[in-house]
XYZ file of C-alpha atoms in Angstrom:
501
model
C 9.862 22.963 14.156
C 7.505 20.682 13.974
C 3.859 21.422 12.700
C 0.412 22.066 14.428
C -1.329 19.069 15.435
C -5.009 20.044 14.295
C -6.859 16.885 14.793
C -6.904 14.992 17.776
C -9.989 13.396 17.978
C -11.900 9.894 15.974
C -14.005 10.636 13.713
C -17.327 8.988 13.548
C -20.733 10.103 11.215
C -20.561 14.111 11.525
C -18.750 14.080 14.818
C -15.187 14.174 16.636
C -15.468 12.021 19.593
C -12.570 10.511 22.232
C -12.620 7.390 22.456
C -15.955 4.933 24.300
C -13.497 3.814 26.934
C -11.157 7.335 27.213
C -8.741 5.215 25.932
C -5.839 7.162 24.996
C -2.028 6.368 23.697
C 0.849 8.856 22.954
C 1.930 9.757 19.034
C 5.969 10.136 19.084
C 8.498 12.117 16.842
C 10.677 8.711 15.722
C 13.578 11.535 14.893
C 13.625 12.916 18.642
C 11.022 10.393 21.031
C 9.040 13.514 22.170
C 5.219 12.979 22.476
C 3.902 15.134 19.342
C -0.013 14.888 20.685
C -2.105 12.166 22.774
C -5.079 10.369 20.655
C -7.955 8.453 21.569
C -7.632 4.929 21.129
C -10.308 2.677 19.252
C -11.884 -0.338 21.178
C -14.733 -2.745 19.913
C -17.018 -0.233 21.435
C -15.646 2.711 18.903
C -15.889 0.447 15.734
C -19.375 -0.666 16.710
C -20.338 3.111 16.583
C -18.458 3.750 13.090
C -19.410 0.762 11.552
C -23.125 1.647 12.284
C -22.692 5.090 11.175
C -21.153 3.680 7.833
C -23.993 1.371 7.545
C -26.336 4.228 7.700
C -25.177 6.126 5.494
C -24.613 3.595 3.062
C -28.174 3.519 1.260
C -27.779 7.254 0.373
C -24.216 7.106 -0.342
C -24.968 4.070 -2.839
C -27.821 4.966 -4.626
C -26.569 8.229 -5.319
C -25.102 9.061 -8.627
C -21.324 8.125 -9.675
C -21.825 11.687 -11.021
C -22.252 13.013 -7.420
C -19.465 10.893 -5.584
C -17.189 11.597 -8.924
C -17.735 15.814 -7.643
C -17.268 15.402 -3.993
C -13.765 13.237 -5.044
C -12.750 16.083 -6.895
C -13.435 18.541 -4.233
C -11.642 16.573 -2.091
C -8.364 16.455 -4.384
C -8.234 20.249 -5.062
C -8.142 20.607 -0.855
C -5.414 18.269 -0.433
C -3.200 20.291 -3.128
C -4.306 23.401 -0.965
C -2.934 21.191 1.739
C 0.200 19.581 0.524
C 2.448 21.489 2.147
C 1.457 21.087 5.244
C 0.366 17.483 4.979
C 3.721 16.742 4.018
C 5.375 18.770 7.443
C 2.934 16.347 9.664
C 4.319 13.290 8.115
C 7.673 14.028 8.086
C 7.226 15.031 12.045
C 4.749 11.722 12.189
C 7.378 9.156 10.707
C 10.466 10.482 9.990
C 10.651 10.569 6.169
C 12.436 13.204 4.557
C 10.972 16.075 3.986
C 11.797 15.709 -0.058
C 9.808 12.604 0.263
C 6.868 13.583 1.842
C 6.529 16.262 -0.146
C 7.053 14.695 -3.352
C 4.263 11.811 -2.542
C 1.835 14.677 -1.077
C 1.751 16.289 -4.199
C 1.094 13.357 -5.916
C -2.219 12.236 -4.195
C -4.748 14.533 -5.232
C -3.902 12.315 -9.014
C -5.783 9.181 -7.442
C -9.145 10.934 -6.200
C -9.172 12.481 -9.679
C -8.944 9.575 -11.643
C -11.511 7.659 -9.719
C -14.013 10.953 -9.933
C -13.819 10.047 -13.633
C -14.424 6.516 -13.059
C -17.089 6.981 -10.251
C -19.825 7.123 -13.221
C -18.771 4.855 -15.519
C -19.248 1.417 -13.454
C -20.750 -0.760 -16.340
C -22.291 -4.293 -16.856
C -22.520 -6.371 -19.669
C -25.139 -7.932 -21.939
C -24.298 -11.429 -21.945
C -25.494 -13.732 -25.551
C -27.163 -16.715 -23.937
C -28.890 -19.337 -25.334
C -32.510 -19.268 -25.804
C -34.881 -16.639 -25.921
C -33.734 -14.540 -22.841
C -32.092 -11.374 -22.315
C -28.986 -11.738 -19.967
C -27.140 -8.778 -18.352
C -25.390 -8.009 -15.628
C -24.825 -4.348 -12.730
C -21.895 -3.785 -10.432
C -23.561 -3.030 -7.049
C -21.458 -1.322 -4.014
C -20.094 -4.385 -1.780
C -21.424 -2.095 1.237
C -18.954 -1.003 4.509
C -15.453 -1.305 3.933
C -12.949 -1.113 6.642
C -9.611 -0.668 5.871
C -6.633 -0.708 7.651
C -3.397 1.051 6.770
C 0.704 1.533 7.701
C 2.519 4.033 9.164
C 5.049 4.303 5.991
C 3.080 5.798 3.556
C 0.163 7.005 5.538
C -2.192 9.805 3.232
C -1.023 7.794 -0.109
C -1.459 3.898 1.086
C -5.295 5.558 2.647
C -6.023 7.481 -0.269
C -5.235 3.889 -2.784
C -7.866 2.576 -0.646
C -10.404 5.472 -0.031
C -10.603 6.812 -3.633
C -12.065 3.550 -5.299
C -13.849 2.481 -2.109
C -16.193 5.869 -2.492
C -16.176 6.150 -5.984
C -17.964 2.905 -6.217
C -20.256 3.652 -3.564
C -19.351 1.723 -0.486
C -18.859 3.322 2.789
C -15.441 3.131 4.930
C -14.189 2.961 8.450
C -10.690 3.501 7.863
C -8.181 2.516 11.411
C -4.794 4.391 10.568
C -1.290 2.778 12.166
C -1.150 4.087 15.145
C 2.512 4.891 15.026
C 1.558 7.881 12.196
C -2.276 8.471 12.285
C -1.784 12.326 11.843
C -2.125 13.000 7.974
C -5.597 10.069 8.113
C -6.968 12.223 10.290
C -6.845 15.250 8.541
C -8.327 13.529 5.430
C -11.201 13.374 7.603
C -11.286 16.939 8.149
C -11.131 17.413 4.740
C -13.803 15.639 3.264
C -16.296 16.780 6.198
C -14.967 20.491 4.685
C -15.848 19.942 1.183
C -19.223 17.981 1.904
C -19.107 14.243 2.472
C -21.944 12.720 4.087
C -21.604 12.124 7.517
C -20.685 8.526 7.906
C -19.433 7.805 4.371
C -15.972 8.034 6.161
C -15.214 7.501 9.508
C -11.292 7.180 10.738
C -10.632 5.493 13.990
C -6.696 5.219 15.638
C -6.218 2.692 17.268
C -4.154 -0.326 17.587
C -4.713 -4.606 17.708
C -7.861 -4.424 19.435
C -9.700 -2.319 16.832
C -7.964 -4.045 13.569
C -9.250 -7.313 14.892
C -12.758 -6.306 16.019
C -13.376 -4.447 12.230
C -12.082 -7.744 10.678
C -14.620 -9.851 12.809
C -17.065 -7.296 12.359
C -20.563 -8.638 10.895
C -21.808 -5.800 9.390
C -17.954 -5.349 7.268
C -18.059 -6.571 4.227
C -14.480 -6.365 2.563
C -11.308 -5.385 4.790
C -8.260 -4.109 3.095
C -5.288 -4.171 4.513
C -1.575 -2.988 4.151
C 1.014 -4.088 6.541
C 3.557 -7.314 7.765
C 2.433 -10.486 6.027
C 2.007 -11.698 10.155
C -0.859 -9.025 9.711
C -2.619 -10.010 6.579
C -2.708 -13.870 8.186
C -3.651 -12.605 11.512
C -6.430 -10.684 9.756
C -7.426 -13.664 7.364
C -7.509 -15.680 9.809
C -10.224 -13.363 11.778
C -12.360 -12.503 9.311
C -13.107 -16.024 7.828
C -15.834 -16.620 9.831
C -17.735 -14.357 8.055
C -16.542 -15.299 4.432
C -15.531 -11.045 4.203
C -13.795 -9.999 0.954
C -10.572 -9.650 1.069
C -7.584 -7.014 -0.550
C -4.123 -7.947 1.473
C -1.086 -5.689 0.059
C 1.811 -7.098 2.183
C 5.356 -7.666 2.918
C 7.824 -8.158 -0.071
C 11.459 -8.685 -0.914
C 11.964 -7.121 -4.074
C 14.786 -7.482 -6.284
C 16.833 -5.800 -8.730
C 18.065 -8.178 -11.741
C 21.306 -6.185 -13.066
C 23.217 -8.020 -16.758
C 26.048 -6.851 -17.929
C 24.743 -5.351 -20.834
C 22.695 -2.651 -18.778
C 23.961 0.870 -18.129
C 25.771 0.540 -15.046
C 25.123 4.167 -13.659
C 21.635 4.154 -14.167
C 21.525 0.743 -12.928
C 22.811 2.211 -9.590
C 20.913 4.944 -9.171
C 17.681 2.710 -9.507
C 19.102 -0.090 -6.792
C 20.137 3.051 -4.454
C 16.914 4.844 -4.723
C 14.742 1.247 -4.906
C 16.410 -0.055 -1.498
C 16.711 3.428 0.676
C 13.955 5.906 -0.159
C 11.494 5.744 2.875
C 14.452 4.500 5.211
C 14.224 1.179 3.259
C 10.889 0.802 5.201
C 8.477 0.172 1.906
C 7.032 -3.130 1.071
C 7.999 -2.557 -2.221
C 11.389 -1.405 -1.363
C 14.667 -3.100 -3.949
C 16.080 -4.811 -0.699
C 18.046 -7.351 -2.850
C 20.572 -6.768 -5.711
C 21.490 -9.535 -8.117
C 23.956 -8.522 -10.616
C 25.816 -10.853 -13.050
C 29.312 -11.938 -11.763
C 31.439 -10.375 -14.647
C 29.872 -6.081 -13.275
C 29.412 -7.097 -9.498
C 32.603 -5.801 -8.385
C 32.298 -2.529 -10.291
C 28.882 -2.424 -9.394
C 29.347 -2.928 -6.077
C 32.250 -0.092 -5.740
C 29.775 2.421 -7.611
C 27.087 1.661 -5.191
C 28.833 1.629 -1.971
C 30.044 5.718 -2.985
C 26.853 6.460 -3.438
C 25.103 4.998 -0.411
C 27.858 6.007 1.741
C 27.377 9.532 0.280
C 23.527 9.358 1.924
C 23.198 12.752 4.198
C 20.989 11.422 7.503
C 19.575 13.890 10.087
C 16.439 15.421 10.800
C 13.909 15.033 8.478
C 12.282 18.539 8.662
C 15.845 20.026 7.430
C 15.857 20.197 3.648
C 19.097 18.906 3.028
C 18.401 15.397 4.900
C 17.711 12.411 2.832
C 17.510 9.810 4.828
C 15.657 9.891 8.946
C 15.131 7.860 11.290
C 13.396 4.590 11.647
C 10.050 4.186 12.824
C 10.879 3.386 16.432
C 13.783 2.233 18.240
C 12.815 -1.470 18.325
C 12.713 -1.126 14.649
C 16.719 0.244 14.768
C 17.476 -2.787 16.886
C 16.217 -5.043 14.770
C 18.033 -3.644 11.149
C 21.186 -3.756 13.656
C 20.298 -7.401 14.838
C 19.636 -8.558 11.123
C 23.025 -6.820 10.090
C 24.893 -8.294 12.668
C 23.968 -11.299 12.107
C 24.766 -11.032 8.321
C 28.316 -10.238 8.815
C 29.032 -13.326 11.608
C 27.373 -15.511 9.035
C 29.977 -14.303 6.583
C 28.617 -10.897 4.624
C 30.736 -8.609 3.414
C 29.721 -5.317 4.729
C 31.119 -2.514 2.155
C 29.477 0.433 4.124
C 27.197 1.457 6.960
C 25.917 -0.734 9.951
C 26.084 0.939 12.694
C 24.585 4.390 14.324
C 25.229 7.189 12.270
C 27.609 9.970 13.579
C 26.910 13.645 13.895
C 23.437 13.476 14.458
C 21.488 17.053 14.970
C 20.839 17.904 18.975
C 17.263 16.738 18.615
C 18.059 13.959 17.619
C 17.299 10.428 19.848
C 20.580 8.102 17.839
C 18.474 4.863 19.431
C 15.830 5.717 16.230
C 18.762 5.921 13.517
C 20.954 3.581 11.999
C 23.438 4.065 8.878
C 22.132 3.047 5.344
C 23.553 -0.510 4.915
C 25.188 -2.203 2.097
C 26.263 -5.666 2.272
C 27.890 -8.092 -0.330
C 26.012 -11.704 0.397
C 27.580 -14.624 -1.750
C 24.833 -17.001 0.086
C 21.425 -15.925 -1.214
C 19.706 -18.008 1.763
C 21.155 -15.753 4.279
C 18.599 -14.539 6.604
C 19.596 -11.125 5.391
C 18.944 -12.074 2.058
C 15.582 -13.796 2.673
C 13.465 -11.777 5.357
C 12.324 -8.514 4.585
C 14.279 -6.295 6.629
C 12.560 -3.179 6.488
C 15.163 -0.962 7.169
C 18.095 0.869 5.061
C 19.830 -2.643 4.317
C 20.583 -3.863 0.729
C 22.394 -6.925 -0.064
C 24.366 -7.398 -3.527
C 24.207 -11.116 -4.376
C 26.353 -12.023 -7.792
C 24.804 -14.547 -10.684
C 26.559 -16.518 -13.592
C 23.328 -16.499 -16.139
C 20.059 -15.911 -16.551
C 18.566 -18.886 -15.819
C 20.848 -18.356 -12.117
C 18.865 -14.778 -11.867
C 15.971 -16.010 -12.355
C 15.814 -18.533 -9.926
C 17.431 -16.883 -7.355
C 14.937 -14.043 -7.575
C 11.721 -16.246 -7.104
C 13.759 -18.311 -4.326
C 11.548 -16.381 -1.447
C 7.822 -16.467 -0.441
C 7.192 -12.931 -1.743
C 6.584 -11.374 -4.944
C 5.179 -8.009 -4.925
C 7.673 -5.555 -6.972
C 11.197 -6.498 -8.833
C 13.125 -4.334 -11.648
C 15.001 -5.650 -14.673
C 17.973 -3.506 -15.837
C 19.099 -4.438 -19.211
C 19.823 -3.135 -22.809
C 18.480 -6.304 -24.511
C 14.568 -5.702 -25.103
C 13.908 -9.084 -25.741
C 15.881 -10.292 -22.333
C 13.697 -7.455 -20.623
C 10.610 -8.548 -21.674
C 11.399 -12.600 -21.403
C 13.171 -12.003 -17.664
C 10.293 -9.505 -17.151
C 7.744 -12.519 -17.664
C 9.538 -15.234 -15.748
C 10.088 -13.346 -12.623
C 7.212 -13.817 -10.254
C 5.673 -10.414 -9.155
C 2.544 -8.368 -9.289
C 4.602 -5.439 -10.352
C 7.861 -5.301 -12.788
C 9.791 -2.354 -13.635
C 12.409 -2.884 -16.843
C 15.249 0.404 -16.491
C 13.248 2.281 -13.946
C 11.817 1.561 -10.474
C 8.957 2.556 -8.159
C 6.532 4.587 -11.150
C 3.507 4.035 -10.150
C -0.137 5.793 -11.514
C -3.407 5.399 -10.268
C -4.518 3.596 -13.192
C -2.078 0.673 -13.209
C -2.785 -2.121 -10.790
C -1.024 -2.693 -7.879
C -0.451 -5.886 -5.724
C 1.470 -9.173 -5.363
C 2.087 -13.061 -5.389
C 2.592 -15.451 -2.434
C 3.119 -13.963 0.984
C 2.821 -10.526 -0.044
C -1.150 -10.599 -0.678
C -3.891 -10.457 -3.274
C -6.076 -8.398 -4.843
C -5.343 -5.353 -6.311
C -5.105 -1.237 -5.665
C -5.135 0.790 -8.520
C -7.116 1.231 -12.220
C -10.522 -0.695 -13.183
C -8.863 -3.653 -10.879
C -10.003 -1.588 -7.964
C -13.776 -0.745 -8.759
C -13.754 -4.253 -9.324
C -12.971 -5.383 -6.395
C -15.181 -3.014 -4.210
C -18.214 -4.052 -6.427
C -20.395 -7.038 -6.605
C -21.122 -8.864 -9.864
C -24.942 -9.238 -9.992
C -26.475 -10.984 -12.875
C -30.020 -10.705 -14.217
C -32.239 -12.947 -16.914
C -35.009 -11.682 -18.621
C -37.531 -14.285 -20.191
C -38.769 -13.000 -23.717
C -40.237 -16.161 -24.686
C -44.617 -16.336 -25.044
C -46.114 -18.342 -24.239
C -43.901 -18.939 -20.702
C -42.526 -22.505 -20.531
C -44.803 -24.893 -18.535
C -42.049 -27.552 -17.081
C -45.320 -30.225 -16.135
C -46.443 -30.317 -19.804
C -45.142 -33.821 -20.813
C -44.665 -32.121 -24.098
C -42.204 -29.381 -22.334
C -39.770 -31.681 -20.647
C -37.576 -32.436 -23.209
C -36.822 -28.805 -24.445
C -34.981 -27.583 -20.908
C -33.602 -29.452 -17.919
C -33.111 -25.587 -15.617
């Protein structure tokens, strides 16, 4: 059964409103298309009003001690491990992940508003040596409102990356959820009006294109950060240049797995099965590619077509599922499209591709497709090249390193990749040459709030994660102290020679 629906309202300041308009849009169950709750749906109207609560409450929120912000962050961590449970029910209902996933990431969370608590006090300058006789240092000041906009795939994890740094440095946040799986937001909300947030210092507004775009034009935002499509990151870059607004863009990827002979072949697997089909295969980071030298690919392949074909899919609220549905039907059609496109073109398909069979009564089969392995000799293949998100990974076989390499960087991405090997000094040199934000060597997917997150190319900038964070939801400001007596007179003749600024 699927879980309560508590919250069904916007929250703006201290209060739960509809929407300005009455604006409202239906939240589905992708495993069976039934209508879970209705929502109010953000306009222009609805971001003026939380963008001008945010800005109020800014000046208290900012000035207020890193020591304060640090104990309403940890407040807010020890509710959501209360919570877990349950948070981890409404996203399973919300988008389908497995209930062994959700509930693994929920109980993971609370770890990022901790370890920004402890950084929420320790935002330091510097004292700069200068020349002359001047004292030279320099503050971190809050860059002020924040919106931020996040996916439907990760929802309480990809909002928390953004939320805990955002407060802990003092800036203020209207936060739009995807509207596809707003639920678990908009209980964060709840949450931190229950443990004592100020009203305004987060406000959380579903909605859809209108309200992304009207936060990212938004005069009174100052930074927007985003996680979604690439198409979104432009669209919103595009938007928000007007007003010169920072910018954090975590975005599509294409991440592969670089597999030598000399690595252990079963772990090997494991990592490229769990890399390419945790979440559905619908994470930016997920291993979508597999490059594995010539003389293993066979064996490779064989190992990991048993083990994705062994992949149990059905309703994600049952504990022995491990793989649900996609997002939305569309989304289906399109992994099927990709697929079938693949295997006209020449792919080998060693398992999957189609709907899956025996599917639970509940279930709608238009949401579901099978998890996907394909062997692609051409590593220009559309397959190959777009990122797919969906349960598809494609095996594509290499002669050297050098070959690895540059078929690895041969796409516009380069947010995550993973280097199996047993040579340390192959790991570390292939580790370096591969062009990514984030490499894994043996392992795939750790991630800890203190290690920065983000990409190259197409899949963004800036970063989520560690001192990178703070950083970039603080300003730099920098401030010179004359010590000299008497004070320089630039109009003595006598002066002119000793400064020129």
């Amino acid at each position: 059964m699927a879980p309560e629906v508590r919250t069904q309202e916007m929250l703006i300041g201290p209060d739960w409103v509809r929407s300005h308009s009455g604006a409202t849009f239906e939240n589905r169950d992708p495993t069976s298309g039934e209508v879970l709750t209705t929502l109010p749906e953000a306009g222009a109207e609805d971001v003026d009003r939380a963008v001008a609560a945010a800005k109020e409450a800014l000046p208290g929120w900012s000035s207020g001690t890193g020591a304060e912000r640090g104990r309403l962050l940890t407040k807010l961590a020890d509710r959501l491990e209360e919570e877990q449970d349950y948070i981890s029910e409404l996203e399973s209902s919300d988008n389908g992940r497995p209930r062994r996933e959700t509930a693994s990431q929920s109980r993971i969370v609370a770890k990022w508003y901790r370890y920004f608590a402890g950084l929420a006090d320790k935002i330091e300058g510097a004292t700069i040596p200068v020349d002359g006789p001047y004292l030279n240092y320099t503050k971190r000041t809050p860059v002020g409102v924040c919106a931020a906009i996040t996916p439907w795939n990760h929802p309480m994890l990809i909002a928390t990356k953004k939320l805990a740094p955002a407060l802990a440095s003092g800036c203020t946040v209207v936060l739009k959820p995807s509207e596809l799986a707003p639920l678990s937001v908009l209980e964060l909300g709840r949450m931190a009006q229950d443990v004592g947030f100020p009203p305004g210092v987060l406000n959380i507004i579903p909605g859809q294109a209108e309200a992304g775009k009207a936060l990212s034009v938004h005069p009174d935002i100052k930074r927007v950060d985003v996680t979604g499509s690439t198409a979104t990151g432009i669209a919103v870059a595009k938007a928000s240049a007007g007003s010169l607004k920072r910018l954090g863009l975590e975005l599509g990827g294409k991440a592969a797995n670089l597999v030598f002979a000399d690595a252990d072949l079963e772990r090997a697997v494991r990592g490229a099965v769990f890399s390419g089909y945790i979440a559905q295969g619908q994470s930016c980071v997920a291993g979508g590619r597999v490059l594995v030298e010539r003389s293993i690919a066979e064996d490779f392949a064989r190992a990991m077509t048993e083990r994705v074909g062994a992949i149990v899919v059905g309703d994600p609220l049952e504990p022995t599922t491990q793989m649900g549905p996609l997002i939305t039907p569309t989304a289906a059609a399109r992994v099927r499209e990709i697929v079938t496109d693949a295997v006209d073109e020449g792919a080998g398909l060693r398992v999957g591709g189609d709907t899956p069979a025996n599917l639970p009564d509940r279930a709608s089969p238009d949401g579901f497709f099978e998890p996907t392995f394909l062997w692609v000799d051409d590593p220009q293949m559309r397959a190959a090249q777009e990122e797919i998100f969906g349960p598809v990974v494609t095996l594509t076989p290499f002669d050297n390193e050098a070959q690895a390499i540059e078929i690895a960087n041969d796409i516009p991405f380069g947010l995550g990749a993973a280097v199996w090997t047993g040579d340390i000094s192959r790991a570390h040199r292939v580790s370096d040459a591969v062009r990514a934000g984030i490499v894994w060597i043996n392992d795939y997917h750790r991630i800890d709030p203190a290690s920065p997150w983000g990409g190259f190319g197409l899949s963004g900038y800036g970063r989520e994660n560690g001192l990178d964070a703070m950083r970039e939801y603080t300003e730099v400001k920098s401030t010179w102290v004359a010590t000299e007596e008497p004070a320089l007179d630039w109009y003595d003749s006598k002066e002119f020679e000793q400064r020129l600024n």
